Coordinates of C-alpha atoms in Angstrom, one line a residue:
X2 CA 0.0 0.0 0.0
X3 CA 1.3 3.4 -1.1
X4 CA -0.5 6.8 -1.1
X5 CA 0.5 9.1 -3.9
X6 CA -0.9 12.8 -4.5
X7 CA -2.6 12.5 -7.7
X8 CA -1.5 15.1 -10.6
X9 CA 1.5 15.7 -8.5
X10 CA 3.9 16.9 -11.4
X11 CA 1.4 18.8 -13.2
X12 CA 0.0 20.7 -9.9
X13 CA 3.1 21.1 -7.3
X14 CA 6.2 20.3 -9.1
X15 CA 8.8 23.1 -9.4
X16 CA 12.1 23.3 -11.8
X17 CA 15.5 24.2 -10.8
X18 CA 14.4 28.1 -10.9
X19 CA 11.9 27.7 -8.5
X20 CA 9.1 28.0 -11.4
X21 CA 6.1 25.3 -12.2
X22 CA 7.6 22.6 -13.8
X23 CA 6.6 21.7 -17.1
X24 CA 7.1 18.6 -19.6
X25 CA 10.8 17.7 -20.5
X26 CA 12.1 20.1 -17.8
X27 CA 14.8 18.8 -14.7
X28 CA 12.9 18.9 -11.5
X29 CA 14.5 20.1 -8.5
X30 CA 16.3 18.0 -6.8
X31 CA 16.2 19.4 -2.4
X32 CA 12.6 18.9 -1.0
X33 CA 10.6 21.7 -1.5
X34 CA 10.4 24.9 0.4
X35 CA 6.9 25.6 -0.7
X36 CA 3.8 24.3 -1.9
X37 CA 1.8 25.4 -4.8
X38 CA -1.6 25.5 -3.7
X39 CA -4.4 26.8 -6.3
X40 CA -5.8 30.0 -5.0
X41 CA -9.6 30.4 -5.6
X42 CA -10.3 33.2 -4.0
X43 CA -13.4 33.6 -2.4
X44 CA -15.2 30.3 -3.4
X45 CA -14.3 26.9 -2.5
X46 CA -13.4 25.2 -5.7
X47 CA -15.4 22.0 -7.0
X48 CA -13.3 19.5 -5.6
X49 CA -14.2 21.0 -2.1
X50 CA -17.6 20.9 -3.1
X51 CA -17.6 16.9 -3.7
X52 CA -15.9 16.2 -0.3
X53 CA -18.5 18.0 1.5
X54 CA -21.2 15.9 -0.4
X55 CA -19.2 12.8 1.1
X56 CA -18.8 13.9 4.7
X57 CA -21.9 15.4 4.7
X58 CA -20.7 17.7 7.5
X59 CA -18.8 21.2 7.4
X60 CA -16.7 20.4 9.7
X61 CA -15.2 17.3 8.8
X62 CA -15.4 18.4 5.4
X63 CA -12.3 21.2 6.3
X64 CA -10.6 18.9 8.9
X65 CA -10.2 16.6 6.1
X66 CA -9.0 19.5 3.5
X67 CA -6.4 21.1 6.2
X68 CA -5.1 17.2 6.7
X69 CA -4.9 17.3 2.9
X70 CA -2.5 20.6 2.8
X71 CA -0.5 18.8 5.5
X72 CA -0.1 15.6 3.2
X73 CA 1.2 17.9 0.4
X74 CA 3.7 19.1 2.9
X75 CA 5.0 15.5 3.5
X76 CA 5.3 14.7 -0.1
X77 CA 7.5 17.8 -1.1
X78 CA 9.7 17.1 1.9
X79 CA 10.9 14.4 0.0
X80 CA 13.6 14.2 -2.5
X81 CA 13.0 14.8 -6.3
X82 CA 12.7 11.2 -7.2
X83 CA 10.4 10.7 -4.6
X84 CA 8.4 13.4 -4.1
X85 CA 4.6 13.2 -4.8
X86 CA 4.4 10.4 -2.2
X87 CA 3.6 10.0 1.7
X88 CA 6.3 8.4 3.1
X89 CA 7.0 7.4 7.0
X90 CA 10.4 9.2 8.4
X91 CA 12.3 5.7 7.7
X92 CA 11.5 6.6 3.8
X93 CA 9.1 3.5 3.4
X94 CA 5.7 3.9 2.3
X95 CA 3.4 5.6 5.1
X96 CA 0.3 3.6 6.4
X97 CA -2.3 4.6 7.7
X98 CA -0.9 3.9 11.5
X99 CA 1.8 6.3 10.2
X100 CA -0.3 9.1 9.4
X101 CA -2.0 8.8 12.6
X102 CA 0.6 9.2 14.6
X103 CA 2.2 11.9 12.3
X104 CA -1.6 14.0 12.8
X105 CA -2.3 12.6 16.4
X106 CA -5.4 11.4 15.8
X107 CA -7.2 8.3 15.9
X108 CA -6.7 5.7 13.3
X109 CA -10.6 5.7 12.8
X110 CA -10.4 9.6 12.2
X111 CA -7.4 9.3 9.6
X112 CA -8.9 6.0 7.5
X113 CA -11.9 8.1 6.9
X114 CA -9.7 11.0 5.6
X115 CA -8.0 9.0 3.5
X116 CA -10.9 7.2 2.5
X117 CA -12.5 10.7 1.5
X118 CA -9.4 11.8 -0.2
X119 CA -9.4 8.6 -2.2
X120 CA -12.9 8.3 -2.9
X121 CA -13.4 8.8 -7.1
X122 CA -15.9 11.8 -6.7
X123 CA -12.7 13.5 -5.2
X124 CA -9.4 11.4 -5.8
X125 CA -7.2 13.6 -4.3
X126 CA -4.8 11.1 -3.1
X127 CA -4.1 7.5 -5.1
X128 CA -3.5 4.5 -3.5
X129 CA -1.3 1.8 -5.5
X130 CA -2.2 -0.6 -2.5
X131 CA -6.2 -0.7 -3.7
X132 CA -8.9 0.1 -6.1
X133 CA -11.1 3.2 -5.1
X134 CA -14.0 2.5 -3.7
X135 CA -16.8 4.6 -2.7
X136 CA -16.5 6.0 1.1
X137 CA -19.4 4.6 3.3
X138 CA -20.8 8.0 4.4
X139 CA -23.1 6.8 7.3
X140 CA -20.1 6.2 9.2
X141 CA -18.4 9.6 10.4
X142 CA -16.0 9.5 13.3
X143 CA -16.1 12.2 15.7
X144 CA -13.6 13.9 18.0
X145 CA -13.0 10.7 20.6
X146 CA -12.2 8.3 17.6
X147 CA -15.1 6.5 17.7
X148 CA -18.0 5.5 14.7
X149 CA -21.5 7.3 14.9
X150 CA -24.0 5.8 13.0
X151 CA -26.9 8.5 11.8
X152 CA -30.2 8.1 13.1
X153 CA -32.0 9.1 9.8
X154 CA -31.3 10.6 6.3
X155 CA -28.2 12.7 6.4
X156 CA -29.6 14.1 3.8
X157 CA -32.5 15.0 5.3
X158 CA -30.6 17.9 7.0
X159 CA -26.9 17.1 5.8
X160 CA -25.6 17.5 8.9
X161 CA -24.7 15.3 11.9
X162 CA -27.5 15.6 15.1
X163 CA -25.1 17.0 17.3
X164 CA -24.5 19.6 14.7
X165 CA -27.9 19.9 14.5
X166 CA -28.5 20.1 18.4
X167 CA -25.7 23.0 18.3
X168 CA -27.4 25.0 16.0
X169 CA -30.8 25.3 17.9
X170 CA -29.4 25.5 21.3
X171 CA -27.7 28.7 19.6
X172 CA -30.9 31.0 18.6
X173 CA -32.5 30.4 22.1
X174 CA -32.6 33.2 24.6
X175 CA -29.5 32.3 27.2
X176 CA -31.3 33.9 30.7
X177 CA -28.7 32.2 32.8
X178 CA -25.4 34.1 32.7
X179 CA -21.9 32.2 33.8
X180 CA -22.1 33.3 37.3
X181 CA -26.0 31.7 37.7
X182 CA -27.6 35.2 37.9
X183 CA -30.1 36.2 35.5
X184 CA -29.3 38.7 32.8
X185 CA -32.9 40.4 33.9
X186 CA -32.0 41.0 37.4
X187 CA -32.5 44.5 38.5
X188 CA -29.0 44.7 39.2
X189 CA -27.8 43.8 35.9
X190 CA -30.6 46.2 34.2
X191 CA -29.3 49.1 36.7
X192 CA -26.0 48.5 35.2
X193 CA -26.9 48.6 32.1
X194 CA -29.0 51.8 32.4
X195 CA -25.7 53.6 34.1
X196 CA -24.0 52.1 30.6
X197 CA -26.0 53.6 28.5
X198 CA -26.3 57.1 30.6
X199 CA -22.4 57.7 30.3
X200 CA -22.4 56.6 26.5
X201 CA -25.2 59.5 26.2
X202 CA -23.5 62.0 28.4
X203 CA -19.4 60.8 26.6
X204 CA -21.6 61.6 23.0
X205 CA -22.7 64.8 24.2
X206 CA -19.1 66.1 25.4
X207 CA -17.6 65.3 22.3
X208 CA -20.6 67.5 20.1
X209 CA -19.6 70.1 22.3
X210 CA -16.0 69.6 21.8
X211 CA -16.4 69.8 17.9
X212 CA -18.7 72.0 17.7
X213 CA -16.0 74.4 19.7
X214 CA -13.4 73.5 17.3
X215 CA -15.3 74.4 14.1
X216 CA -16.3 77.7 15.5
X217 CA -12.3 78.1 16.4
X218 CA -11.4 77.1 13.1
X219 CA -13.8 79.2 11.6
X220 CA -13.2 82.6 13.2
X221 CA -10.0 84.4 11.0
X222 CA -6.9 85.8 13.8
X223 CA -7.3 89.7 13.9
X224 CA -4.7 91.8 15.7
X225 CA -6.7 95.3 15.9
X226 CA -9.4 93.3 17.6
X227 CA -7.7 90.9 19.5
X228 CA -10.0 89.3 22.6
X229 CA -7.2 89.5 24.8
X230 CA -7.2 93.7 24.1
X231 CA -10.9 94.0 24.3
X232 CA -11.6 96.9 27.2
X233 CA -9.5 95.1 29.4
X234 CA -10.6 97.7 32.0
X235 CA -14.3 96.8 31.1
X236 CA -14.2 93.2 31.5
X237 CA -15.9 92.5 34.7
X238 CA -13.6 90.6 35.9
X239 CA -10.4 88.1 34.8
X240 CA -9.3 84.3 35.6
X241 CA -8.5 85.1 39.1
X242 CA -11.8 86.8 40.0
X243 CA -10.4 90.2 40.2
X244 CA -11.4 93.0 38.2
X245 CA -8.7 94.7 35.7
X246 CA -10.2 98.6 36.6
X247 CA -10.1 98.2 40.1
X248 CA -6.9 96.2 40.9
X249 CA -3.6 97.6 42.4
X250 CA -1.2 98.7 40.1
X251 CA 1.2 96.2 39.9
X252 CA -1.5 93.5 39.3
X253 CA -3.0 95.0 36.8
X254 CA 0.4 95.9 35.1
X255 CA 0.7 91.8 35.5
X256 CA -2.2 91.4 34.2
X257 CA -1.7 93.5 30.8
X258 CA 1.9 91.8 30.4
X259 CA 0.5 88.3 30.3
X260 CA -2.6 89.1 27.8
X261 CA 0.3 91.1 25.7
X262 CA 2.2 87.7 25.7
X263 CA -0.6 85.9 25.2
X264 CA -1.8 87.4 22.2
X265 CA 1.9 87.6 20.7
X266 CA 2.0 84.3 20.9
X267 CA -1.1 83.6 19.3
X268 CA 0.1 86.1 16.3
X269 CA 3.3 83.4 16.0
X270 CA 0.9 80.2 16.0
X271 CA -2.2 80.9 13.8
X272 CA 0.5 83.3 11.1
X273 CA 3.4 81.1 11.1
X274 CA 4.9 80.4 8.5
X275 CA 4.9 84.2 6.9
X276 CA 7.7 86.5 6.0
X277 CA 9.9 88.0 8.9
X278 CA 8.7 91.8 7.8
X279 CA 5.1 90.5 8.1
X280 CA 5.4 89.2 11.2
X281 CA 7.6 92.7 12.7
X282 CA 4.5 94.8 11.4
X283 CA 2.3 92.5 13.6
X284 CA 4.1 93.0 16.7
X285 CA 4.3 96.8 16.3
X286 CA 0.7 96.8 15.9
X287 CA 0.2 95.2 18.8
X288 CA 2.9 97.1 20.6
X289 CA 0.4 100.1 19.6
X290 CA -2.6 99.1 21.0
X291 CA -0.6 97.6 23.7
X292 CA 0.8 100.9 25.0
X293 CA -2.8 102.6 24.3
X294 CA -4.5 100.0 26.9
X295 CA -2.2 100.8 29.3
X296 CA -2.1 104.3 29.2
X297 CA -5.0 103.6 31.9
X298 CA -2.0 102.3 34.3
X299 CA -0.6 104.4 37.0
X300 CA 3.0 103.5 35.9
X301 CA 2.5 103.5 32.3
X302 CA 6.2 104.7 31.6
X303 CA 7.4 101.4 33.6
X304 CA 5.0 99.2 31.4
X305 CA 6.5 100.8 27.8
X306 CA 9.4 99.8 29.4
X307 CA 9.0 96.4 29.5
X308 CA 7.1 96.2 26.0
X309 CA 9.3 97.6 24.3
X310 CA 12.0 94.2 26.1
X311 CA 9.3 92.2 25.0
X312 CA 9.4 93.7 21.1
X313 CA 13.0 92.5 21.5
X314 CA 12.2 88.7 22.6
X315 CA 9.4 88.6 19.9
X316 CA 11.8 89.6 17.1
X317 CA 14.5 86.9 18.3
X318 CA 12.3 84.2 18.6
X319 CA 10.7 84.9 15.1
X320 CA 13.9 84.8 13.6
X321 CA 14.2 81.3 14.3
X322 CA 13.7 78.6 11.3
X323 CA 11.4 76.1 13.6
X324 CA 9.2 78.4 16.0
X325 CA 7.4 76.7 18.7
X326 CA 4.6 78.5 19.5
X327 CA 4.4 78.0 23.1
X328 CA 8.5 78.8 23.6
X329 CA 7.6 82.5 23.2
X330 CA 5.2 82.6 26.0
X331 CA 7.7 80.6 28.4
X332 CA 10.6 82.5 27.3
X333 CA 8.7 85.8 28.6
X334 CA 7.7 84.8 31.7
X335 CA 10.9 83.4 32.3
X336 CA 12.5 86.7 31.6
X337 CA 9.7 88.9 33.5
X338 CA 9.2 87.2 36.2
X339 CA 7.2 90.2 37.6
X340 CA 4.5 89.1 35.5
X341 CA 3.7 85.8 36.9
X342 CA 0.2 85.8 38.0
X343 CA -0.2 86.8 41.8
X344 CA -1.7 84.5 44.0
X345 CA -3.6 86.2 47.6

């Protein structure tokens, strides 16, 4: 007895290059690295389709093709002259006690595969040993080795009763969950409710939060009227909870310097990149309107002062190639340190 792949030259043979062999050509001579499998895509290919018809259940039907693309692996492991057939590691013939123990499975289980692969509707695999005969498909072994004999027509159904048992156990309402409480408890449908409340109230957050963003993105960067220069001593009152017109002098000169950084950095992130001169005629704008807000401070002469330092930082850091944004700001107040917000 000797199983052979059928069409083995003509489907899985290679030449020296590596490329499907074809008639006249030297084959190659080391076992094979790869196998040539035929790629259908999608569908499963007719051959596929006849073994199902014998096994008459899914899956046996691709526990008998995946043992199939192991077999092909055995046969190009061997050498040229003798590749194309199953053979035990000794080189002899393999039986089908060898190919049991090769797969681990039952002997049952792997005469059956074989028996399918044999079988003339599929003729996968030849035996030399034996003539085909027709596979006895009311006889399907299942996982522990042993026969099952069907109880009716498998093609009644085409497939096996406990198959059959699966598949309507599946559809019906499971009310038991693994820890034996019921998935209608009140404690479970409280949980669930509390699920479903945050999902709502997460959903909501984030249409705020884009929502904020397309009205950012929407609204062009204007220096003239800049929020941060808005009647800053009409604002009622500022991130602290004091108000700008009524503070003491140095708070409110602190208080200017950090919306002047503020909004020079701002001009640097939302008109970057732009041409140096462009972004010098920015800052002297805001220069401008800074040292008009703050003609309302006592010690206005102090706060040009300090502007006019600030001019300076603004220029260096726009000179550079790669501006970060935030750098300006942290570079001020690490300069100024006078105009670090106060805390009481």
């Amino acid at each position: 007895m000797m199983f052979k792949i059928v069409d083995w030259v003509d489907l899985y043979e290679v030449n020296d290059r590596g490329d499907p062999a074809k008639p006249g050509e030297s084959l190659r001579r080391k076992p094979l690295d790869y196998i040539r499998l035929r790629n259908h895509g999608r569908a499963v290919g007719l051959g596929f389709r006849r073994m199902q018809s014998l096994t008459r259940d899914k899956r046996l039907t691709w526990d008998t093709f995946g043992k199939f693309c192991k077999l092909l692996e055995i046969a190009g492991a061997a050498p040229g002259s003798q590749r194309g057939m199953l053979l035990n590691e000794k080189g002899l013939p393999a039986s089908v006690e060898d190919l049991a123990f090769l797969f681990d499975v039952p002997v049952d289980d792997m005469q059956f595969t074989m028996d399918v692969l044999c079988d003339p509707l599929v003729h996968w695999v030849h035996n030399n040993g034996q003539s085909p005969s027709p596979v006895n498909n009311s006889e399907v072994p299942n996982s522990s080795g042993n026969l099952r004999k069907f109880t009716g027509n498998p093609e009644d159904s085409g497939k096996s009763p406990e198959t059959e048992k699966k598949t309507t156990n599946r559809y019906e309402p499971q009310k038991q969950a693994r820890n034996g409480v019921s998935r209608e408890s009140p404690e479970n449908l409280r949980k669930a409710r509390k699920t479903r409340e945050k999902i709502c109230r997460l959903n909501n957050r984030t249409e705020v939060k884009l929502n904020r963003i397309k009205e950012s993105s929407n609204v062009k960067p204007s220096i003239k009227k800049h929020s941060s220069f808005q009647s800053l001593s009409d604002r009622n009152k500022n991130q602290t909870g004091e108000k700008i017109g009524s503070a003491r002098p140095e708070t409110r000169l602190s208080l200017i310097c950090q919306k002047f950084a503020l909004a020079a950095t701002e001009i640097i992130n939302k008109r970057w990149p732009r041409k140096h001169e462009q972004i010098e005629m920015d800052a002297q704008d805001l220069v401008s309107l800074a040292r008009h807000v703050a003609c309302e401070c006592p010690d206005s002469e102090r706060l040009k002062d300090q502007l006019d330092k600030l001019l300076e930082l603004l220029r260096e850091k726009a000179a550079c190639p790669r501006l970060n944004p935030g750098s300006f700001f942290a570079a001020a107040m690490k300069r100024f340190p006078s105009w670090r917000k106060r805390k009481k």
